[in-house]
PDB file of C-alpha atoms in Angstrom:
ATOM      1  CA  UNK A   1     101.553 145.556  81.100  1.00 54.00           C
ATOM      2  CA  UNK A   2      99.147 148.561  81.085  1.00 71.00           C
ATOM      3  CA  UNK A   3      96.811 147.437  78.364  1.00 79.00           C
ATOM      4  CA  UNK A   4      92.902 146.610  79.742  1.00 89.00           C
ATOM      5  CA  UNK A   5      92.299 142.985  78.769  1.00 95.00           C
ATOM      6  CA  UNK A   6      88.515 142.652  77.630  1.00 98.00           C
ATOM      7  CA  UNK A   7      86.219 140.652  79.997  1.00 99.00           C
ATOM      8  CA  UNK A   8      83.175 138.062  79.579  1.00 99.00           C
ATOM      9  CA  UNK A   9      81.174 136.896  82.641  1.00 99.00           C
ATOM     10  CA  UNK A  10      80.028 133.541  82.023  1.00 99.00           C
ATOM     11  CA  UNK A  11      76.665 133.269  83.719  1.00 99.00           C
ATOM     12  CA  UNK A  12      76.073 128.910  83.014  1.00 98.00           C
ATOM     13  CA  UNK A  13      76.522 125.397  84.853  1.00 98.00           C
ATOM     14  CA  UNK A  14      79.511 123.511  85.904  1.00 98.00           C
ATOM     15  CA  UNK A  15      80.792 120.135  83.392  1.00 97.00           C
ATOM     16  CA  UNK A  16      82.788 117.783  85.956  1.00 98.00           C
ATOM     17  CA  UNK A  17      84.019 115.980  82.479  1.00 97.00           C
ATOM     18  CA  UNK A  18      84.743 119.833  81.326  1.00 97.00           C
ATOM     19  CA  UNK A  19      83.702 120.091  77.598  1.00 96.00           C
ATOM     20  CA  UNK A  20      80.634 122.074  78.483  1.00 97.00           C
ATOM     21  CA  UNK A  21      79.545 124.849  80.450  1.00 97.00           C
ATOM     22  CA  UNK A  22      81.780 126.938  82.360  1.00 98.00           C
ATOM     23  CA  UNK A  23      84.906 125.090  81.764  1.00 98.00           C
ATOM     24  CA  UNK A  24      84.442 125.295  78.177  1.00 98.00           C
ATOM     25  CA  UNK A  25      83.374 129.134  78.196  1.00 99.00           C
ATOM     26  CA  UNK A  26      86.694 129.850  80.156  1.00 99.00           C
ATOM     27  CA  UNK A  27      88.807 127.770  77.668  1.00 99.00           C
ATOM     28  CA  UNK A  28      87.190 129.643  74.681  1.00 98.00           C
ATOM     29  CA  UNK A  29      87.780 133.185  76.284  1.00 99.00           C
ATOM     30  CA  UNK A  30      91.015 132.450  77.413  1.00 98.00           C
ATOM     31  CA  UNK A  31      92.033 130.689  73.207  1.00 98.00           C
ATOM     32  CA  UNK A  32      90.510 133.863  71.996  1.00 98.00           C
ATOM     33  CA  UNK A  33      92.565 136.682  74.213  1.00 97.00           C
ATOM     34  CA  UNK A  34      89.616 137.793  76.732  1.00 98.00           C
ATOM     35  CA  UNK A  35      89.506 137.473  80.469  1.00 99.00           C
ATOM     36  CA  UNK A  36      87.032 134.946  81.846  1.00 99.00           C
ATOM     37  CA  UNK A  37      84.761 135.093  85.143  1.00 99.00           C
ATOM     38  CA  UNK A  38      82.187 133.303  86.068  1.00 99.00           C
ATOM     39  CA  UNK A  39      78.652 132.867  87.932  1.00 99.00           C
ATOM     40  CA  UNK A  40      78.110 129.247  88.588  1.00 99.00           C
ATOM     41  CA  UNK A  41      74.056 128.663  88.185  1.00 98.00           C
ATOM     42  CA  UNK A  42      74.299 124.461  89.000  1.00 97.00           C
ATOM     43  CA  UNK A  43      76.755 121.781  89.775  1.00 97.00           C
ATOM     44  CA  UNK A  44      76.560 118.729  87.429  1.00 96.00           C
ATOM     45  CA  UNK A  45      78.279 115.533  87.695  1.00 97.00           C
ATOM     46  CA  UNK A  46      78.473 114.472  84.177  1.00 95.00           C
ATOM     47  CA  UNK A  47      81.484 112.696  81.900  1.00 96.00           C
ATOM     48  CA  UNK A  48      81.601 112.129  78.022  1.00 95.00           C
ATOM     49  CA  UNK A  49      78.360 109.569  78.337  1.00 94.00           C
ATOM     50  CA  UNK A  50      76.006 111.355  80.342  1.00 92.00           C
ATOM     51  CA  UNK A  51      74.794 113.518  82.784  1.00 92.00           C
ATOM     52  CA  UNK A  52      74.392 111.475  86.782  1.00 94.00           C
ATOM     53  CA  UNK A  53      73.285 114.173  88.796  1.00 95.00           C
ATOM     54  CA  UNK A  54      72.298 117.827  88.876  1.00 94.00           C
ATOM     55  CA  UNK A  55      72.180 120.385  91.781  1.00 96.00           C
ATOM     56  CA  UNK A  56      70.683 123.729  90.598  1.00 97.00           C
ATOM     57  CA  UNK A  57      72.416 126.280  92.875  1.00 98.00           C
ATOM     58  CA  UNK A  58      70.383 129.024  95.038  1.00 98.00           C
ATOM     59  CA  UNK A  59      69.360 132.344  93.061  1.00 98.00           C
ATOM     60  CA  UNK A  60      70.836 134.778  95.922  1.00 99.00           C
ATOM     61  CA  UNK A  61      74.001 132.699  95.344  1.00 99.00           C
ATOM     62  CA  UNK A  62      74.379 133.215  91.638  1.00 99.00           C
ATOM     63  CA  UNK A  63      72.988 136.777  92.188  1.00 99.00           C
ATOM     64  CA  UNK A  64      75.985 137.693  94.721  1.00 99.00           C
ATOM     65  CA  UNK A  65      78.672 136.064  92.241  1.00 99.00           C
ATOM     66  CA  UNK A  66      77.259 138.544  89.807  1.00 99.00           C
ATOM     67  CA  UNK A  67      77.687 140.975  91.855  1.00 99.00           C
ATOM     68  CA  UNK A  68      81.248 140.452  93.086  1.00 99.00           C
ATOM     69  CA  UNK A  69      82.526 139.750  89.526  1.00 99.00           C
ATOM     70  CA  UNK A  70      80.811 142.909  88.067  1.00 99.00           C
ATOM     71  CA  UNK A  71      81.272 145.346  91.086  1.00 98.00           C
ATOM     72  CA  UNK A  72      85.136 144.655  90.715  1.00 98.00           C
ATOM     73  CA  UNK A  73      86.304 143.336  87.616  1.00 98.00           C
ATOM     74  CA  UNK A  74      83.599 144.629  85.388  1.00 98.00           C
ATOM     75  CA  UNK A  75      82.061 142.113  82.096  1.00 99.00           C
ATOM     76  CA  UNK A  76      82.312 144.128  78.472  1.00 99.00           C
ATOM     77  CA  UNK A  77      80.181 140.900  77.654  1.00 99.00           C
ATOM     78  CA  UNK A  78      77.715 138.066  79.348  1.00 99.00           C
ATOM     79  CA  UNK A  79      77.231 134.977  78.338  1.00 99.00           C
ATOM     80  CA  UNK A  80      74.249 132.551  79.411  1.00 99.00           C
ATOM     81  CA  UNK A  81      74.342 129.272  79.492  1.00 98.00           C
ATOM     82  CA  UNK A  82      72.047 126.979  81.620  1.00 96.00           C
ATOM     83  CA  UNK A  83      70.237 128.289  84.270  1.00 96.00           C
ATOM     84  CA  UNK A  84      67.951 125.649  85.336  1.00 93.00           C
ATOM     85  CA  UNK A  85      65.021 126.925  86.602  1.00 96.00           C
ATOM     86  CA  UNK A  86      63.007 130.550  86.531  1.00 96.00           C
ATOM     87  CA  UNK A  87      64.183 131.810  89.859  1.00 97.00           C
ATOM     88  CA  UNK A  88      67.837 131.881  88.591  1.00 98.00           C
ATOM     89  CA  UNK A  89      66.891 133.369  85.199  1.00 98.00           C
ATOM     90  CA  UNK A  90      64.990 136.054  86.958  1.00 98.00           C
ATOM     91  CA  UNK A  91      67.870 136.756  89.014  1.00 98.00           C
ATOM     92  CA  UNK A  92      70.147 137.186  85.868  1.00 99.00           C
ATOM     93  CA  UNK A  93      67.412 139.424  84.474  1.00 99.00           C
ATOM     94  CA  UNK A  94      67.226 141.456  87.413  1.00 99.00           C
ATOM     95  CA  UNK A  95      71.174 141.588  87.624  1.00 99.00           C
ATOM     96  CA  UNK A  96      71.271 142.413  83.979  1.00 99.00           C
ATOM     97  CA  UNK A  97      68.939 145.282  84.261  1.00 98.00           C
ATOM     98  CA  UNK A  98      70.672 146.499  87.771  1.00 98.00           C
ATOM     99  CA  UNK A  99      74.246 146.603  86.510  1.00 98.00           C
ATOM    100  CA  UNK A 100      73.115 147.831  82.799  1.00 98.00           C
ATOM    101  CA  UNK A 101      74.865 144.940  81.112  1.00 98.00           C
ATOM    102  CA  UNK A 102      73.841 145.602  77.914  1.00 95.00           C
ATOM    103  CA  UNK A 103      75.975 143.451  76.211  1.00 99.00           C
ATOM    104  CA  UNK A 104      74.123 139.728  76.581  1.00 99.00           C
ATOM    105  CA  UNK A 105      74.972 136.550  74.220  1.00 99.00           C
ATOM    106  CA  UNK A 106      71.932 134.101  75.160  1.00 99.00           C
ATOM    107  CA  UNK A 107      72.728 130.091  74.858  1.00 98.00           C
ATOM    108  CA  UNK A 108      69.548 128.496  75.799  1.00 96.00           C
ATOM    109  CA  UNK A 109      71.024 125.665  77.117  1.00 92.00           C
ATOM    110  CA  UNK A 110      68.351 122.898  77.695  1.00 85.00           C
ATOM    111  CA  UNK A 111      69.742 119.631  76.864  1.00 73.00           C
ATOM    112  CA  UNK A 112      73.035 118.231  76.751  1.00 70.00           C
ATOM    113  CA  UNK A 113      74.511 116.496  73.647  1.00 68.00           C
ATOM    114  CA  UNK A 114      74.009 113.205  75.331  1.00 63.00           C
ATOM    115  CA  UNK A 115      70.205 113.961  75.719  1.00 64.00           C
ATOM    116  CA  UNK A 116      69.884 114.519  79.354  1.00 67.00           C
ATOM    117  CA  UNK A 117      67.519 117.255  80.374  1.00 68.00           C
ATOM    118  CA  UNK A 118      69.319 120.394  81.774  1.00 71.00           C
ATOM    119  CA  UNK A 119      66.359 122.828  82.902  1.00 78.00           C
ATOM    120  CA  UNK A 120      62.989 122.503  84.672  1.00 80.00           C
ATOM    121  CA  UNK A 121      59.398 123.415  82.787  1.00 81.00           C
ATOM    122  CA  UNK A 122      58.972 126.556  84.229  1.00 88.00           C
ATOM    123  CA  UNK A 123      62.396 128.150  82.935  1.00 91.00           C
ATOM    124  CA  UNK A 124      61.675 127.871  79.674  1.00 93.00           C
ATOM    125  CA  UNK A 125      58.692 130.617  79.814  1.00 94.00           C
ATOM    126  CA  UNK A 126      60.982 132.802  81.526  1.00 96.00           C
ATOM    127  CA  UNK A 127      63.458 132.851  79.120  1.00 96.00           C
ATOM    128  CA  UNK A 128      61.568 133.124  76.431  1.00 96.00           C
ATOM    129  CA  UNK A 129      59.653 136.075  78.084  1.00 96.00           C
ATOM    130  CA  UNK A 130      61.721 137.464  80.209  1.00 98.00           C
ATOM    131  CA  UNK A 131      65.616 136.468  78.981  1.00 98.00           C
ATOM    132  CA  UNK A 132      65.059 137.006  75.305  1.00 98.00           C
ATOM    133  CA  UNK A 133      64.226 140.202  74.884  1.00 98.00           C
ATOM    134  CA  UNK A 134      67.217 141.378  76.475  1.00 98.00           C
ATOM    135  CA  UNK A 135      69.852 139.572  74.304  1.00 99.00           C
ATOM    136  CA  UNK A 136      71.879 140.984  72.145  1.00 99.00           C
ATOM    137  CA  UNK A 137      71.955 137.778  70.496  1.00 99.00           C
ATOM    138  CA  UNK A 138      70.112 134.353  70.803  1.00 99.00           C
ATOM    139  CA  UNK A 139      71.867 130.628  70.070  1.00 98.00           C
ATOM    140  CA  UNK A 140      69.808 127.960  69.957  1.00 97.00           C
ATOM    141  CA  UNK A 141      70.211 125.069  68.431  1.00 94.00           C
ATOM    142  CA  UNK A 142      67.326 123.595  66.196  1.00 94.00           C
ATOM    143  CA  UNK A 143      65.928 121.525  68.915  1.00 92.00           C
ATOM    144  CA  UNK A 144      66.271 124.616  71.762  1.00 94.00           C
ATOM    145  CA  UNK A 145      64.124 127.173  68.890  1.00 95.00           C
ATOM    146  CA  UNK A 146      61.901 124.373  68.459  1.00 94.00           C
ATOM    147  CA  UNK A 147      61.048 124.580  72.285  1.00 92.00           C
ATOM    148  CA  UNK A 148      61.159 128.163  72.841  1.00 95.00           C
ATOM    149  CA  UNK A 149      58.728 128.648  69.443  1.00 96.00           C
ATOM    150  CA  UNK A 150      56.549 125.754  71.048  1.00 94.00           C
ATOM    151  CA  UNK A 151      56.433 123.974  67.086  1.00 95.00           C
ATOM    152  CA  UNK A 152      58.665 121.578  65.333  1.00 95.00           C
ATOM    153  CA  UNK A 153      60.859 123.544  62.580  1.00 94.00           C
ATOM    154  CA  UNK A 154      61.618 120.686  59.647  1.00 91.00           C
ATOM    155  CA  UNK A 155      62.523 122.592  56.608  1.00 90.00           C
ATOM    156  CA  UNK A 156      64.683 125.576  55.723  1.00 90.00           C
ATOM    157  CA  UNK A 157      61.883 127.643  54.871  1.00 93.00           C
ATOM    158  CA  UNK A 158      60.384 126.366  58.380  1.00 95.00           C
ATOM    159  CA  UNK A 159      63.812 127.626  59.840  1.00 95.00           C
ATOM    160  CA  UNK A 160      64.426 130.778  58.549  1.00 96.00           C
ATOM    161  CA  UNK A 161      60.875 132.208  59.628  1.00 97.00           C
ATOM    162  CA  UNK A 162      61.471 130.862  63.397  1.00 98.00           C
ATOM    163  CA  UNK A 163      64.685 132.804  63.599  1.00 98.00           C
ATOM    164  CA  UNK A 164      63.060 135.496  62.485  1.00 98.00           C
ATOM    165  CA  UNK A 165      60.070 135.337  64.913  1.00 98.00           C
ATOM    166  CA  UNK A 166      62.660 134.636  67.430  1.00 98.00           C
ATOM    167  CA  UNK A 167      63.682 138.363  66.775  1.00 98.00           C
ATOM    168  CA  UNK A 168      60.143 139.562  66.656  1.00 98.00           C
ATOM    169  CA  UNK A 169      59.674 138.234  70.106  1.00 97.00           C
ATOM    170  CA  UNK A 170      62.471 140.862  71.315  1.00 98.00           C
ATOM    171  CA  UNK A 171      65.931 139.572  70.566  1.00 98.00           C
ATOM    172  CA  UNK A 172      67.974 141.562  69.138  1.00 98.00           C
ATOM    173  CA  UNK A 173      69.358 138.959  66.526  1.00 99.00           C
ATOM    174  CA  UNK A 174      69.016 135.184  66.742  1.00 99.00           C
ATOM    175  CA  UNK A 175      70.541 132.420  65.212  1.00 98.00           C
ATOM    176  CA  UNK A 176      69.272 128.873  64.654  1.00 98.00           C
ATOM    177  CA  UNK A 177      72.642 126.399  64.269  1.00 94.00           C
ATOM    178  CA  UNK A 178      72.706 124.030  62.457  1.00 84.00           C
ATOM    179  CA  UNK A 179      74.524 121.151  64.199  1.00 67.00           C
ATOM    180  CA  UNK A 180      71.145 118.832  63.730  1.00 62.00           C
ATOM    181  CA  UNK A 181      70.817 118.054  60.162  1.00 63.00           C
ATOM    182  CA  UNK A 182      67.605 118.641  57.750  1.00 64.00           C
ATOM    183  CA  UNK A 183      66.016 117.838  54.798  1.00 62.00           C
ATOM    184  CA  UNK A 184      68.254 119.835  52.165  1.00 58.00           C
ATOM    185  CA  UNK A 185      71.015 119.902  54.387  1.00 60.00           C
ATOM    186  CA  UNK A 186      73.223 116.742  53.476  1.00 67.00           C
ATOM    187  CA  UNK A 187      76.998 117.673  54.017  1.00 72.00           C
ATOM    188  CA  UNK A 188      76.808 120.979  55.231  1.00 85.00           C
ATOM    189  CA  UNK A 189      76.790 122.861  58.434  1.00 87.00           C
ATOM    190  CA  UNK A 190      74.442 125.769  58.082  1.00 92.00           C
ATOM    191  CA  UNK A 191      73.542 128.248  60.726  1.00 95.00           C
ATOM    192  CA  UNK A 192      71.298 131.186  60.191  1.00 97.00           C
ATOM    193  CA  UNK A 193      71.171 134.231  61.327  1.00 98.00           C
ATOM    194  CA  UNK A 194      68.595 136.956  61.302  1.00 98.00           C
ATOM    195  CA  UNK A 195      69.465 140.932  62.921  1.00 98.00           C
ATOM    196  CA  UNK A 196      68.697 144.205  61.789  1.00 96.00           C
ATOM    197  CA  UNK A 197      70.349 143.821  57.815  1.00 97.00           C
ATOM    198  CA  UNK A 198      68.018 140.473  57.331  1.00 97.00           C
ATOM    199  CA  UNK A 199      69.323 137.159  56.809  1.00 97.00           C
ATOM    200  CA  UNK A 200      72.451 135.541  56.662  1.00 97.00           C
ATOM    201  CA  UNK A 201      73.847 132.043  56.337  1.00 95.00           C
ATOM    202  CA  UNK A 202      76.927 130.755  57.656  1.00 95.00           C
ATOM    203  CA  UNK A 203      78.089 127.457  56.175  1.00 91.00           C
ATOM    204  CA  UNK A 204      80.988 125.368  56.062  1.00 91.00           C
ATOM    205  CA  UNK A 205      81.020 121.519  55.243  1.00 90.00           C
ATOM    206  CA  UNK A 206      79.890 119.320  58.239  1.00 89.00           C
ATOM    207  CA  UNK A 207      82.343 117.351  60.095  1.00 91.00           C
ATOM    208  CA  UNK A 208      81.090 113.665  61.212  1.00 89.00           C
ATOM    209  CA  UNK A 209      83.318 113.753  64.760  1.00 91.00           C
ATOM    210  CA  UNK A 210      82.133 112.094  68.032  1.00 92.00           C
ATOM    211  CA  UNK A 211      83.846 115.161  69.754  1.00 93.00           C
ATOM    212  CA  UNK A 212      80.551 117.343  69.473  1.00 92.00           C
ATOM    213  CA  UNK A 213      80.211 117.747  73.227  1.00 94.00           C
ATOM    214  CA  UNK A 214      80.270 121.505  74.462  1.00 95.00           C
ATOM    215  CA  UNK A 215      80.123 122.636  70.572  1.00 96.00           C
ATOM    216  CA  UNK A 216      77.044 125.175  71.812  1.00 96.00           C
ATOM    217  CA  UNK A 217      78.346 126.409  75.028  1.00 97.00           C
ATOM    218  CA  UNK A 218      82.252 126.892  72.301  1.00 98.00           C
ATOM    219  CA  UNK A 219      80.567 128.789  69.837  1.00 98.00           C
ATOM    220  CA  UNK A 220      78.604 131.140  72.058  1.00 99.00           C
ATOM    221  CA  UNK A 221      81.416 131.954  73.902  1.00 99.00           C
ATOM    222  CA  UNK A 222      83.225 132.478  70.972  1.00 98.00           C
ATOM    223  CA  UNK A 223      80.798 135.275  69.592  1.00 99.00           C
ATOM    224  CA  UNK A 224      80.835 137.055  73.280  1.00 99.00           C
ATOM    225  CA  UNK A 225      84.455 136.702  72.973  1.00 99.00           C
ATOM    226  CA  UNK A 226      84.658 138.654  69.902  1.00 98.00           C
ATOM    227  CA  UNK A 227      82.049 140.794  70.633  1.00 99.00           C
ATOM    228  CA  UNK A 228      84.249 141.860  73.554  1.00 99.00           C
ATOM    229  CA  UNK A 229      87.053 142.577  71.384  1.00 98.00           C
ATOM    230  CA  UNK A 230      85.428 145.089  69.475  1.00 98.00           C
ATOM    231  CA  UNK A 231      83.917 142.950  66.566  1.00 98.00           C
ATOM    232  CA  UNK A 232      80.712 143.923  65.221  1.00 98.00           C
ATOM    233  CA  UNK A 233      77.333 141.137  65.184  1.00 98.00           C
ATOM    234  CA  UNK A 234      78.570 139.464  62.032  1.00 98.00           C
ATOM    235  CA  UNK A 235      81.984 139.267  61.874  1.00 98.00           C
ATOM    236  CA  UNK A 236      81.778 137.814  65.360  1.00 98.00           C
ATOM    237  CA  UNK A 237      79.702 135.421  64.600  1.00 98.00           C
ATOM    238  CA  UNK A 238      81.897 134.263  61.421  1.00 97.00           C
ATOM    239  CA  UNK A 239      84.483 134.218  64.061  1.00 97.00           C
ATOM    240  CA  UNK A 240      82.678 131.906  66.020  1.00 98.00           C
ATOM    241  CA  UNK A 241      81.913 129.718  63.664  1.00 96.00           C
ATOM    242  CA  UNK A 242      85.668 129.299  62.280  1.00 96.00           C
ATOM    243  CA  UNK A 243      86.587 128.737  65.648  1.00 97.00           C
ATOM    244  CA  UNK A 244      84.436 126.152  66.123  1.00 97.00           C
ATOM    245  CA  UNK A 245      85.132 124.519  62.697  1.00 95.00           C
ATOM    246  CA  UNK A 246      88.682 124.308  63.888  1.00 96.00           C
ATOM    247  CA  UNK A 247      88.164 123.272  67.266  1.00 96.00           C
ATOM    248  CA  UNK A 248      85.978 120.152  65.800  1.00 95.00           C
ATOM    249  CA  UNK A 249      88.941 119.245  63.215  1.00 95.00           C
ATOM    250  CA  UNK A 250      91.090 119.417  65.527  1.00 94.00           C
ATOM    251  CA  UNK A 251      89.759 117.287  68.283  1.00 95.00           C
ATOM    252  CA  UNK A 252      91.466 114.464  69.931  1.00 93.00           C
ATOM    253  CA  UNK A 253      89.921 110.898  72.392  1.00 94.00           C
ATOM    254  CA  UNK A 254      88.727 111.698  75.162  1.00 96.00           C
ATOM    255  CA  UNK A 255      86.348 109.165  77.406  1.00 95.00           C
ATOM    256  CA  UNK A 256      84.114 106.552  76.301  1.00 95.00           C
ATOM    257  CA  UNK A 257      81.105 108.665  74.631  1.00 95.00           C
ATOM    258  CA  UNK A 258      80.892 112.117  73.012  1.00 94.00           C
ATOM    259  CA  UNK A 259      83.850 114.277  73.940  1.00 96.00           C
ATOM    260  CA  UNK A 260      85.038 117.527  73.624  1.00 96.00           C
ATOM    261  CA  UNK A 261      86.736 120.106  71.253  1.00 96.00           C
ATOM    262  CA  UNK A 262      90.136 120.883  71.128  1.00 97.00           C
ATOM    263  CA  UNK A 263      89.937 124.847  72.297  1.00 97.00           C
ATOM    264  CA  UNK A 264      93.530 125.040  72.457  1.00 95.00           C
ATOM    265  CA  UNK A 265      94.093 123.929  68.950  1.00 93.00           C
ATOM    266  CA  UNK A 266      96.843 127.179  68.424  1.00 91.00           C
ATOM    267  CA  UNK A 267      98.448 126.367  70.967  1.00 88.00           C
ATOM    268  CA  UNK A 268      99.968 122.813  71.223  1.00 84.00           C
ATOM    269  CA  UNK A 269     102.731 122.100  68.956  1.00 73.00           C
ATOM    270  CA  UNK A 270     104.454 118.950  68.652  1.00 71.00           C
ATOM    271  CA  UNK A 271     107.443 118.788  70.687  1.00 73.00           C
ATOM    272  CA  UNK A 272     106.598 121.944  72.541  1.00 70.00           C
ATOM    273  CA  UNK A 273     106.251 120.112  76.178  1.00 71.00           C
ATOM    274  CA  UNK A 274     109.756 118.388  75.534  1.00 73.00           C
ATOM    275  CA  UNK A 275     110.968 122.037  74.620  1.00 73.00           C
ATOM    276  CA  UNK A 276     110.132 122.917  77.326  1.00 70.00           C
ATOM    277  CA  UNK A 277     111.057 120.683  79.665  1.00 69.00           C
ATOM    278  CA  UNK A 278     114.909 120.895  78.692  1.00 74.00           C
ATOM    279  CA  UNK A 279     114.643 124.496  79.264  1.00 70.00           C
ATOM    280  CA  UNK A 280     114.108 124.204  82.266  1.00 70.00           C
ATOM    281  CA  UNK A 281     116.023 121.368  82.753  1.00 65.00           C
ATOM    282  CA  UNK A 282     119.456 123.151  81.557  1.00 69.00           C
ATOM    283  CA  UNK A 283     118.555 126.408  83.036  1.00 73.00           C
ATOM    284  CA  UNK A 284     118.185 125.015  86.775  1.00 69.00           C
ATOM    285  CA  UNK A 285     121.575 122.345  85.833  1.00 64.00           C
ATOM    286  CA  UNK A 286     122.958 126.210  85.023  1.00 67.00           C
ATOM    287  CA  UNK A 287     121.956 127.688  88.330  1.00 72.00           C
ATOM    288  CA  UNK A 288     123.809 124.641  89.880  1.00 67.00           C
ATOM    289  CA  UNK A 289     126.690 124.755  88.795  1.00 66.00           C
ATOM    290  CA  UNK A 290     126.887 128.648  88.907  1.00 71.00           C
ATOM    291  CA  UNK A 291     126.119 128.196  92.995  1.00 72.00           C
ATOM    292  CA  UNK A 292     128.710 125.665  92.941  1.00 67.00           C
ATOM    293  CA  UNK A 293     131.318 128.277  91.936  1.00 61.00           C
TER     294      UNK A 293
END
């Protein structure tokens, strides 16, 4: 097989319980037919009911995964997720600039979906000042633009002029989800986006599932994903948000608290392990008796 498989480098923190973060960038890139790598930017130890603990790596040692992934394998696409602290987002802005990566999906991961704190103060000045203005796109959820505009955002009208100011402040599109419900919003999912032909809302109807963990980290990765496949702004984010839609739906237990999506939702059919299994089964009972001959 000749044919150049896209790539995404997924520049974010490490989910031991694996429905966020790195685990769950990889498992959307690999659903959606793009080759994953990675730059680990913290360790966390961290299940479906919490986050325990949290070691933010050193910046030379995300900056020389960078480097190794890039210098070989190449990224059509980057993805951030959390990175912590300033010294590792000034790394990745540094790297981004050295390597021309001009190709940057921005998830301003800040808090996880159980509510534990995933950054320190000083990072979220240098994304805002530093980060931002270098993404192709921006992902917050309403809680992550509320921090990075420094005001609370309660109404749609309230919403769709901090996306836009979001842009204004060097993005080149942004996109407020709408996972946290408001006023107006009752039953629907709504996520809006503002780039360079205005505004545009995405909605579908909201799904009431305890399997919400990771949904951010999913549906960035989905829209570098596309991107990476040749998919223009929009159409990757309607991707994205299908994708995710899906992946909610089709969600099954996992732990005690909030757990993940089901990325591999085209993939598992019933039956299909058993299938399998006497496959092999009857081709190795074959092999047998054919050395028996």
């Amino acid at each position: 097989m000749n044919r150049r498989v896209p790539s995404v480098l997924t520049i974010a923190g490490s989910d031991s319980g694996a429905g966020a973060g790195i685990q769950a960038d990889l498992k959307t890139f690999a659903a959606m037919g793009v080759f994953g790598t990675t730059a680990i930017t913290a360790i966390t130890a961290q299940n479906t009911l919490g986050v325990q603990d949290v070691l933010a790596l050193p910046p030379e040692l995300v900056a020389a995964q960078i480097d190794a992934v890039v210098s070989d394998i190449g990224a059509d696409v980057v993805k951030t997720g959390m990175l912590a602290n300033a010294a590792i987002v000034d790394v990745v802005v540094a790297k981004v600039a050295e390597h021309k990566l001009d190709s940057l999906v921005v998830d301003p991961v800040m808090v996880s979906s159980s509510g534990d704190r995933l950054f320190e103060d000083d990072a979220v000045e240098a994304i805002r000042d530093r980060l931002l203005p270098l993404a192709t796109i921006i992902t917050p959820n309403l809680r992550e633009a509320e921090v990075l505009l420094d005001r609370k955002l309660t109404s749609w009208e309230e919403i769709r002029a901090g996306v836009e100011e979001l842009v204004a402040m060097g993005a080149g599109a942004a996109i407020i989800k709408g996972g946290h419900p408001v006023e107006g919003s009752e039953g629907a999912a709504t996520d809006l986006l503002f780039d360079s032909e205005g505004l545009r809302e995405y909605t579908t109807t909201r799904i009431e599932s305890n399997n919400t963990h990771g949904t951010g980290c999913t549906f960035a990765s989905a829209i570098a994903a596309a991107l990476a496949r040749g998919t223009n702004l929009r159409g990757s984010v309607a991707m994205a948000k299908a994708f995710v839609t899906k992946a909610l739906q089709s969600a099954y237990p996992v732990g005690e608290g909030q757990g993940p999506v089901h990325h591999f939702f085209r993939f598992w059919q019933p039956g299909l392990y058993d299938r399998l299994h006497d496959d092999q089964v009857q081709e190795e009972a074959a092999r047998e008796a054919a050395a028996d001959r």
